[in-house]
Short mmCIF file of C-alpha atoms and ligand atoms in Angstrom, two decimals:
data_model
loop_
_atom_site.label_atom_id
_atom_site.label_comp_id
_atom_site.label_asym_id
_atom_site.label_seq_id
_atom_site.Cartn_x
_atom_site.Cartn_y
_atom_site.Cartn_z
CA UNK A 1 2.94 79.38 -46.40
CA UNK A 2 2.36 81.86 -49.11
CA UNK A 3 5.30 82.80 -51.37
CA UNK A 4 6.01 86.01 -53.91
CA UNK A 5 9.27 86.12 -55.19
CA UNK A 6 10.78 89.23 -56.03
CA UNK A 7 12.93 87.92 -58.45
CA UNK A 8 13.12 90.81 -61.94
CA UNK A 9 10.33 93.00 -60.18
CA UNK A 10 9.81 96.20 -60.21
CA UNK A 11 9.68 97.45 -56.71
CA UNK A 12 9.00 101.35 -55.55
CA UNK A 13 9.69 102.20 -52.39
CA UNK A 14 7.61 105.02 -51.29
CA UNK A 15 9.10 106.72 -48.94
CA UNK A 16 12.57 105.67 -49.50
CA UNK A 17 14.23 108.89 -48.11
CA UNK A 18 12.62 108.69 -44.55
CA UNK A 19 13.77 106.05 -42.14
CA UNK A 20 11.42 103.00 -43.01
CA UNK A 21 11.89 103.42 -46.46
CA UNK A 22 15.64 103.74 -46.55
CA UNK A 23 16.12 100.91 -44.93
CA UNK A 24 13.87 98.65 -47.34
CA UNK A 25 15.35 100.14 -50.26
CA UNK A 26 19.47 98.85 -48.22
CA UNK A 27 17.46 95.46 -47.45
CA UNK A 28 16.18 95.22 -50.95
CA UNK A 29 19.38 95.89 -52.30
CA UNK A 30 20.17 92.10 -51.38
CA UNK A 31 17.10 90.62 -53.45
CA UNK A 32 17.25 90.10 -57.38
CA UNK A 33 14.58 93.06 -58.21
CA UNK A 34 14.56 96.32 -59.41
CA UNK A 35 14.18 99.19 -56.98
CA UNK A 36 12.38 101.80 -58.01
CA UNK A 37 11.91 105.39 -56.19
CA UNK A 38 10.76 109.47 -56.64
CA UNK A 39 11.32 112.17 -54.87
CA UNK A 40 8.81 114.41 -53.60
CA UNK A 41 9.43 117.07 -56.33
CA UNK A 42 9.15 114.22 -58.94
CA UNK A 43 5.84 112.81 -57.93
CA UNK A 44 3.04 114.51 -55.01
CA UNK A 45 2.04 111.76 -53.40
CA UNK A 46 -1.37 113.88 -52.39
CA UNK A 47 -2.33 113.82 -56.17
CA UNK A 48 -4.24 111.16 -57.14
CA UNK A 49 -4.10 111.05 -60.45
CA UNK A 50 -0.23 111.77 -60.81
CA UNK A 51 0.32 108.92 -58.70
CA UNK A 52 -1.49 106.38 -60.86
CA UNK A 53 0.13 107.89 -63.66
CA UNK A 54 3.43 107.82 -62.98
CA UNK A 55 2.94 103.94 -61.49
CA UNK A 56 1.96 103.29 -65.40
CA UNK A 57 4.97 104.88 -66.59
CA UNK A 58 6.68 103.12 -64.07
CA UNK A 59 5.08 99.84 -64.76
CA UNK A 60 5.64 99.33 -61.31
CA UNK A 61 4.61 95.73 -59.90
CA UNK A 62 5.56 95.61 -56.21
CA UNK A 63 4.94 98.62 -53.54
CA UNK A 64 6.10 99.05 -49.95
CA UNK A 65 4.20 102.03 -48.88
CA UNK A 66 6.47 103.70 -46.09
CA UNK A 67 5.57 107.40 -47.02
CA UNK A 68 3.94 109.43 -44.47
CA UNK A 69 3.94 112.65 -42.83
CA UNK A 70 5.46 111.33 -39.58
CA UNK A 71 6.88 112.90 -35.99
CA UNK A 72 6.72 112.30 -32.71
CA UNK A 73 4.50 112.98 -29.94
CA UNK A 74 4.32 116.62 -30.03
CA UNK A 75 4.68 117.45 -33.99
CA UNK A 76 1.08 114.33 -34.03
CA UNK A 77 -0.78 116.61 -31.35
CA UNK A 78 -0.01 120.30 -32.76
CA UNK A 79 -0.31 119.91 -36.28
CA UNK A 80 -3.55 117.42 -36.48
CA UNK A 81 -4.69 118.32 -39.59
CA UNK A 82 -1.34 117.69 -41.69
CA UNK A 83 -1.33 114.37 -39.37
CA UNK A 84 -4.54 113.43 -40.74
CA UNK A 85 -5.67 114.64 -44.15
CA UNK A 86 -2.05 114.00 -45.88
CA UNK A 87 -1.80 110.70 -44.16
CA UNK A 88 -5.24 109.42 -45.27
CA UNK A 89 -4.64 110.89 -48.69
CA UNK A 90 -0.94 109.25 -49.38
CA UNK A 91 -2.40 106.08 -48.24
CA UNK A 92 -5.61 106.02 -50.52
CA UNK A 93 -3.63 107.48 -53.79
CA UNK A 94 -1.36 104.69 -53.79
CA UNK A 95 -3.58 101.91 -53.07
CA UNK A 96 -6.14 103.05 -55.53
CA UNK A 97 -3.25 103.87 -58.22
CA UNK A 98 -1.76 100.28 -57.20
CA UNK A 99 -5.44 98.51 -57.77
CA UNK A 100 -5.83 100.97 -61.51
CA UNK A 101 -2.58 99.96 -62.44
CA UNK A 102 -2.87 96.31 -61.36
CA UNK A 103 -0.01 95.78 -59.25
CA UNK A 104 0.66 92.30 -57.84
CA UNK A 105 1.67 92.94 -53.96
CA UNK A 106 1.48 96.02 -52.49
CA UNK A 107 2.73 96.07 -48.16
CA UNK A 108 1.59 99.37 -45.87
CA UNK A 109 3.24 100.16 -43.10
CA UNK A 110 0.72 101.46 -40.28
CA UNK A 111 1.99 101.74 -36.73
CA UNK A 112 1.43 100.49 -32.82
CA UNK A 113 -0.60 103.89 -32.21
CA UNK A 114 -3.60 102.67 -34.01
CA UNK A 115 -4.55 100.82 -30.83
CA UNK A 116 -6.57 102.09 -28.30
CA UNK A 117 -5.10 103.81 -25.35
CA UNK A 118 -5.98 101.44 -22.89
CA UNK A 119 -5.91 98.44 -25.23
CA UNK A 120 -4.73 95.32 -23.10
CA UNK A 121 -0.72 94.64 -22.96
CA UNK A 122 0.96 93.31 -25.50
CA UNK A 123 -1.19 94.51 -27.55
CA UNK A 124 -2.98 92.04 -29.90
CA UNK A 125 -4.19 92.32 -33.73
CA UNK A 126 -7.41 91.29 -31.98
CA UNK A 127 -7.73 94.52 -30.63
CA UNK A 128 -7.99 97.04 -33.17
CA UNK A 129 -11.31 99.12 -32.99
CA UNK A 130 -12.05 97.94 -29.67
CA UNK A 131 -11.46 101.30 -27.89
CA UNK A 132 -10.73 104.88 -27.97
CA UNK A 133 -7.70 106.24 -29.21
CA UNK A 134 -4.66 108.15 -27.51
CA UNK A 135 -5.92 111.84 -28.36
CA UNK A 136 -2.08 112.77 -29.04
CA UNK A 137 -1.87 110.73 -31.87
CA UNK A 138 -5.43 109.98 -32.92
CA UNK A 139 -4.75 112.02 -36.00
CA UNK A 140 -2.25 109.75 -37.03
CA UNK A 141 -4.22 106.88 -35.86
CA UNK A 142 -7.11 107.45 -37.99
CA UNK A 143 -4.99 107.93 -41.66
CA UNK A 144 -3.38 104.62 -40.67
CA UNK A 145 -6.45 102.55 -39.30
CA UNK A 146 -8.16 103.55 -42.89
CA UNK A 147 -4.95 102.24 -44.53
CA UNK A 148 -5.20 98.92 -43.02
CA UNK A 149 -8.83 99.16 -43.87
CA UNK A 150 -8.21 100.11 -47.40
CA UNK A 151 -6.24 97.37 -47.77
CA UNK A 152 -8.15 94.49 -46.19
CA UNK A 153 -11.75 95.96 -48.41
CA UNK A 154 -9.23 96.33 -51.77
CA UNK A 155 -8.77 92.26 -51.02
CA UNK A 156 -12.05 91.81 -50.34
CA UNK A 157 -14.02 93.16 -53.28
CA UNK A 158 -11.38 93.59 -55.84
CA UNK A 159 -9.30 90.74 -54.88
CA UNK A 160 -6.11 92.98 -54.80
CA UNK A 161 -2.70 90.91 -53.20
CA UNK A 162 -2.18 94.04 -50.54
CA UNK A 163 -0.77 93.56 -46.60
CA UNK A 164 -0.78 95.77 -43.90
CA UNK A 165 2.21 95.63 -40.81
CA UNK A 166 2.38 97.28 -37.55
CA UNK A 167 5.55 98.72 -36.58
CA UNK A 168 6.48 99.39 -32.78
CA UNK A 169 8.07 102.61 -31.94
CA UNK A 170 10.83 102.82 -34.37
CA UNK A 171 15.13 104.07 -34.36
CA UNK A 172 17.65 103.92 -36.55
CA UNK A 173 20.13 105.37 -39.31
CA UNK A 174 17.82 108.03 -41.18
CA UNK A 175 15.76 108.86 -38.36
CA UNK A 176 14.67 112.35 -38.06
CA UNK A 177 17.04 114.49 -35.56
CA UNK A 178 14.81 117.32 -34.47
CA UNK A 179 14.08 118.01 -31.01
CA UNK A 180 10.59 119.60 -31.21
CA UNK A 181 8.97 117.34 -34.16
CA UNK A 182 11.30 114.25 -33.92
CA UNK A 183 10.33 111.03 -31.82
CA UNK A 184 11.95 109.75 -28.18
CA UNK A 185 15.24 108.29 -29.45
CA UNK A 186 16.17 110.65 -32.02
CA UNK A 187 15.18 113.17 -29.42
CA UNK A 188 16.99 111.79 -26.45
CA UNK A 189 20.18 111.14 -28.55
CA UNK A 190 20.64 114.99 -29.67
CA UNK A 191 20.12 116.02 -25.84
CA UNK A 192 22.33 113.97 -24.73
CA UNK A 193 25.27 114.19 -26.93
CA UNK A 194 24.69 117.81 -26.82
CA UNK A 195 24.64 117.67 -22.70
CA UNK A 196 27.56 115.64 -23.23
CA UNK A 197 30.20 118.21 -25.82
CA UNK A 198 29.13 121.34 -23.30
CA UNK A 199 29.59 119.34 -19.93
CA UNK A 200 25.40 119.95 -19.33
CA UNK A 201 24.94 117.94 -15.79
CA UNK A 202 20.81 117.89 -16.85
CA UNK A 203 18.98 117.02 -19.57
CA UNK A 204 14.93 117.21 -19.62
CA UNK A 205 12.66 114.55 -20.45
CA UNK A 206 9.49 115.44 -21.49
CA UNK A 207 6.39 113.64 -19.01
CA UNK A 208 7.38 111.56 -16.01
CA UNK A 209 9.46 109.38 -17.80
CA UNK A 210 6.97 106.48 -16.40
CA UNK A 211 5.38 105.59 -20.22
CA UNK A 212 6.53 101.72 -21.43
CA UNK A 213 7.76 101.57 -24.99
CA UNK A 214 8.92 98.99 -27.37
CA UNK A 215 11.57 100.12 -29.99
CA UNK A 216 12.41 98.31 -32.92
CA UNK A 217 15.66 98.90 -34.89
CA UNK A 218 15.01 100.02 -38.32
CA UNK A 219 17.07 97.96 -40.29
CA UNK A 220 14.88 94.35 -38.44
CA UNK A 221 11.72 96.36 -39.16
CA UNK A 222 12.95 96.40 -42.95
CA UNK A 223 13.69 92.87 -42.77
CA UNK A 224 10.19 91.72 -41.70
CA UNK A 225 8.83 93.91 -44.60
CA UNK A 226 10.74 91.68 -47.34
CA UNK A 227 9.84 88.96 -45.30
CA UNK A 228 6.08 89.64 -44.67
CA UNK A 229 6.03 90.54 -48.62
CA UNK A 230 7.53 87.26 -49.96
CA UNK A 231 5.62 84.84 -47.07
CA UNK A 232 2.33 86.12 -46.01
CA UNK A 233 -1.07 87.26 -48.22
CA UNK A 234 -4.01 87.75 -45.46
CA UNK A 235 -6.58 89.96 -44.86
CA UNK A 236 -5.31 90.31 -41.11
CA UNK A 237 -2.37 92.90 -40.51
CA UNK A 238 0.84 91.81 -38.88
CA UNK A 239 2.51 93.89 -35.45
CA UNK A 240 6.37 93.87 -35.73
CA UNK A 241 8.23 94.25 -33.12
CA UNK A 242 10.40 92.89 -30.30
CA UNK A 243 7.56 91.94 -27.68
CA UNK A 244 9.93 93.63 -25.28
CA UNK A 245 9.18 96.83 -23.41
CA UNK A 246 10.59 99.55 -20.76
CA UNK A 247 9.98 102.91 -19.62
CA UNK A 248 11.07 106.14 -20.99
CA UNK A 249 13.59 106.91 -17.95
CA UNK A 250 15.54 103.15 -18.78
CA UNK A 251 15.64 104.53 -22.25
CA UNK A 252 17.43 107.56 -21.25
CA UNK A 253 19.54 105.94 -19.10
CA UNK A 254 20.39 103.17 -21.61
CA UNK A 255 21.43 106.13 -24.22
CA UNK A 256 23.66 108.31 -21.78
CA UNK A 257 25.36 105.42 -21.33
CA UNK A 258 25.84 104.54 -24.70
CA UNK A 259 26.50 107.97 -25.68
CA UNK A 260 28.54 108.51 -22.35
CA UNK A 261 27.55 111.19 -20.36
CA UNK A 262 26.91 110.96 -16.62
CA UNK A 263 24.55 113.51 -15.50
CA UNK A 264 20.92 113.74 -13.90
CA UNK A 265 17.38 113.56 -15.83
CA UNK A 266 14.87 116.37 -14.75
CA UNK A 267 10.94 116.24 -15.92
CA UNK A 268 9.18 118.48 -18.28
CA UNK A 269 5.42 117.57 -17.01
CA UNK A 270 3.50 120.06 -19.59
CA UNK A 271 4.85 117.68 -22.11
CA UNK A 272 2.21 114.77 -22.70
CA UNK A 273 2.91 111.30 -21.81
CA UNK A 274 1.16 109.56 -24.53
CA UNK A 275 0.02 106.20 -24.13
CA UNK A 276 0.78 104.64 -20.66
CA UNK A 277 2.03 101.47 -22.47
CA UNK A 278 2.55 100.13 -25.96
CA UNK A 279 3.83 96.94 -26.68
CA UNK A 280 3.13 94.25 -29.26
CA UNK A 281 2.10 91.11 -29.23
CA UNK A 282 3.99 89.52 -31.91
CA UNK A 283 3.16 85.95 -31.98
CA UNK A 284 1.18 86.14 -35.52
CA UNK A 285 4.50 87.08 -37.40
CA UNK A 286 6.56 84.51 -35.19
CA UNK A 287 5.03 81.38 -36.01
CA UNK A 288 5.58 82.50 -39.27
CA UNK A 289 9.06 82.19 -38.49
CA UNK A 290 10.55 85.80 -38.37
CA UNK A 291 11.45 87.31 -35.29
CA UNK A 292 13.83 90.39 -34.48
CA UNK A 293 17.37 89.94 -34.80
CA UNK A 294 19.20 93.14 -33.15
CA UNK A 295 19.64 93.73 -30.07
CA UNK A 296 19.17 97.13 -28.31
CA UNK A 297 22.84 98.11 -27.67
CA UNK A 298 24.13 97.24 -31.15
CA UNK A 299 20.65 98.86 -32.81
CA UNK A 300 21.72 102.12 -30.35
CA UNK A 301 24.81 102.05 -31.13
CA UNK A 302 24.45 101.82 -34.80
CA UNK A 303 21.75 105.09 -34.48
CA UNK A 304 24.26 106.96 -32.76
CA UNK A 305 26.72 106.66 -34.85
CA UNK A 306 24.84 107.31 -37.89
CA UNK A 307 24.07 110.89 -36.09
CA UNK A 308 27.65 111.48 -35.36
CA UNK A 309 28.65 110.99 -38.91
CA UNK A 310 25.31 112.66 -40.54
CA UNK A 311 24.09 115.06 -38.10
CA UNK A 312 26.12 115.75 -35.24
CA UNK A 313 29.67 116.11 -36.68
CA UNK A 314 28.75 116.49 -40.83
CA UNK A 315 31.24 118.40 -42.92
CA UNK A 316 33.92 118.25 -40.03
P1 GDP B 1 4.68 108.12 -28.83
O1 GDP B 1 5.17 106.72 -28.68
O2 GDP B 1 3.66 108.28 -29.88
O3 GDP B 1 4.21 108.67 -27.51
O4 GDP B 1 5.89 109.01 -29.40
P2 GDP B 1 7.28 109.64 -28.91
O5 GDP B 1 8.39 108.76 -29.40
O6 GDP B 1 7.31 111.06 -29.40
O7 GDP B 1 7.26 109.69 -27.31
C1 GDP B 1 7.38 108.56 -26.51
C2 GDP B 1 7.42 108.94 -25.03
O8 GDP B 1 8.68 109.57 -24.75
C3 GDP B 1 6.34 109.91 -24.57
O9 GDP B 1 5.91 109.49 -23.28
C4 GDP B 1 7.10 111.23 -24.46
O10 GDP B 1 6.51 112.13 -23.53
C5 GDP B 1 8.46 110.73 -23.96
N1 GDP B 1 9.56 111.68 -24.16
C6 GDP B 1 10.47 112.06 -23.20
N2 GDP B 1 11.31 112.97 -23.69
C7 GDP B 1 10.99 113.16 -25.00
C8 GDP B 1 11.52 113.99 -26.03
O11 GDP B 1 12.46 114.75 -25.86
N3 GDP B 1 10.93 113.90 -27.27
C9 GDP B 1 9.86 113.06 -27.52
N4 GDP B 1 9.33 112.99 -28.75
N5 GDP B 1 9.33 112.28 -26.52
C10 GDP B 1 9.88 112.33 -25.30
#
C-alpha cells in the first residue's frame, strides 16, 4: 500500500467552512501538518488565475478539494446552472492551479449522485458512465463526473499524484439548516424540532417517503479523506460510505425519535423523489482497511445537537 505522510505539509482545505471541509480541517488538526484555508472574500474560487496565484503564495503542497456549490434535492433541480457551471469551474481551477503550481497530492470529493439512476444496488465504481443520470441532480452530476475525470487524465498525461472519493449522502455538525435548499437530514431535523417546541402533531415529507438512502456521518467521511490521502494513489475513485441503506420514512422516524416528538408524517408528492435507491458498494476502500466507525444514533445525535447549540437555540 501506497503511503504520503503529512508530516510539515502544507495542507488547504478548500472548502473548510462547509460541512466536508470543516470536518477535515477538526480531523487534520490531529496530524503533524500545517492547515491552510481562505475565505471566499479572500480567494474566488471561479477565477482561475487567482487561484493558481494565491496556491504560489501559499506554497501550498497538499489539497482536499471539498468546495462546491452544494444543496439538496430541490436547490440541484431549480438552480441548474449555478449547480453546473460553478461546480465544473471550482473543480478545474484548482486542479489546474494544483498541476501549475506542482502540488504533491491533491484528493476531490465527488458524490454518490454521479451514478446513473438506475445503476445496479450497491452501487459499484464499475458503474460510472454506464447510464443516464437522475435529471434532479444531473447538474451536479456532470461538474463532479468531470472532476473525477480531471483528475484520473491530470495522472495520466501529466503524471499529477491526484484522487477522487465518493461520498454517500452526507450529516453532520456544519451541515446546512435550510429547509428549501438544505438536504434530507438537515431538513428533517429543523421540521421536527420545530413540530416538536409548538406541539405540531404533522410534519411533511417531501415524495412518498419510499426512496433508500445511505448517510454517512461527517466526521467518518473526514476520516477516510486523511486516510484515502496518506494510503491510496490510483487512477480509480473510491465510494465512502456505510454500505448500509433505508428509506426516507425510517429516517424520519429514526430522527423524531431522537429529537423526541411523537406525531404523524404526511406526503408532499409535487416534491421529487430523486433516485429510487443509492447505496455504495464500498468494498474497494475496505480491503484497504478503513471502514466507518459511527454509528447512526451517536452520528444523529451528535447533528442534533450541533443544531441546538448553533442554529436552533444560538445566542439564548
Ligand atoms: P438526494 O439524495 O440527492 O435525493 O438529496 P436529498 O437529501 O435532498 O433528498 C433525499 C430524499 O429525501 C429525496 O427522496 C427527497 O424527496 C426526500 N425528502 C423528504 N423530505 C425532504 C425534505 O424536507 N428536504 C429534502 N431535501 N429532501 C426530503
Amino acid at each position: 500500500m501506497s503511503s504520503f505522510d503529512l508530516t510539515g505539509r502544507r495542507v488547504w482545505v478548500a472548502g473548510h467552512r462547509g460541512m466536508v471541509g470543516s470536518a477535515i480541517a477538526r480531523r487534520l488538526a490531529g496530524e503533524e501538518c500545517e492547515i491552510i484555508t481562505a475565505t471566499r472574500n479572500e480567494l474566488d474560487l471561479l477565477r482561475q488565475a487567482d487561484v493558481q496565484s494565491w496556491m504560489a503564495e501559499k506554497k501550498i503542497e497538499v489539497v482536499f478539494h471539498a468546495a462546491a456549490t452544494v444543496g439538496g434535492i430541490l436547490a440541484n433541480s431549480t438552480r441548474p446552472a449555478e449547480f453546473l457551471y460553478e461546480n465544473l469551474m471550482i473543480a478545474a481551477n484548482v486542479i489546474e492551479a494544483a498541476r501549475q503550481t506542482g502540488v504533491k497530492k491533491l484528493l476531490f470529493l465527488g458524490s454518490s449522485c454521479i451514478y446513473p439512476r438506475l445503476a445496479p444496488q450497491p452501487m459499484r465504481e464499475e458503474d460510472l458512465l454506464t447510464g443516464a443520470l437522475e435529471p434532479t441532480n444531473e447538474w451536479y452530476a456532470i461538474a463532479k463526473i468531470a472532476g473525477i475525470k480531471l483528475c484520473q487524465a491530470f495522472r495520466r498525461q501529466y503524471g499529477c499524484d491526484f484522487v477522487s472519493v465518493m461520498p454517500t449522502n452526507l450529516y453532520g455538525p456544519g451541515d446546512r439548516y435550510d429547509a428549501q435548499g438544505g438536504h434530507v437530514v438537515a431538513a428533517l431535523i429543523m421540521k421536527i424540532h420545530t413540530a416538536r417546541m409548538s406541539n405540531s402533531p404533522r410534519v411533511e415529507l417531501w415524495g412518498s417517503g419510499t426512496p433508500r438512502r445511505e448517510f454517512l456521518f461527517s466526521e467518518d467521511l473526514a476520516d477516510a479523506c486523511v486516510f484515502v490521502m496518506k494510503h491510496y494513489s490510483g487512477e480509480m475513485f473510491l465510494n465512502v460510505g456505510t454500505g448500509r441503506d433505508m428509506t426516507i420514512m425510517e429516517l424520519a422516524e429514526s430522527i423524531a425519535r431522537i429529537i423526541g416528538w411523537k406525531g404523524t408524517f404526511t406526503f408532499d408528492r409535487s416534491k421529487p423523489d430523486g433516485m429510487p435507491r443509492k447505496v455504495m458498494d464500498v468494498s474497494r476502500l475496505s480491503a484497504l482497511g478503513w471502514s466507518a466507525r459511527t454509528d447512526f444514533e451517536t452520528g444523529m445525535k451528535e447533528a442534533y445537537n450541533w443544531y441546538l447549540a448553533n442554529v436552533a437555540n444560538r445566542g439564548m
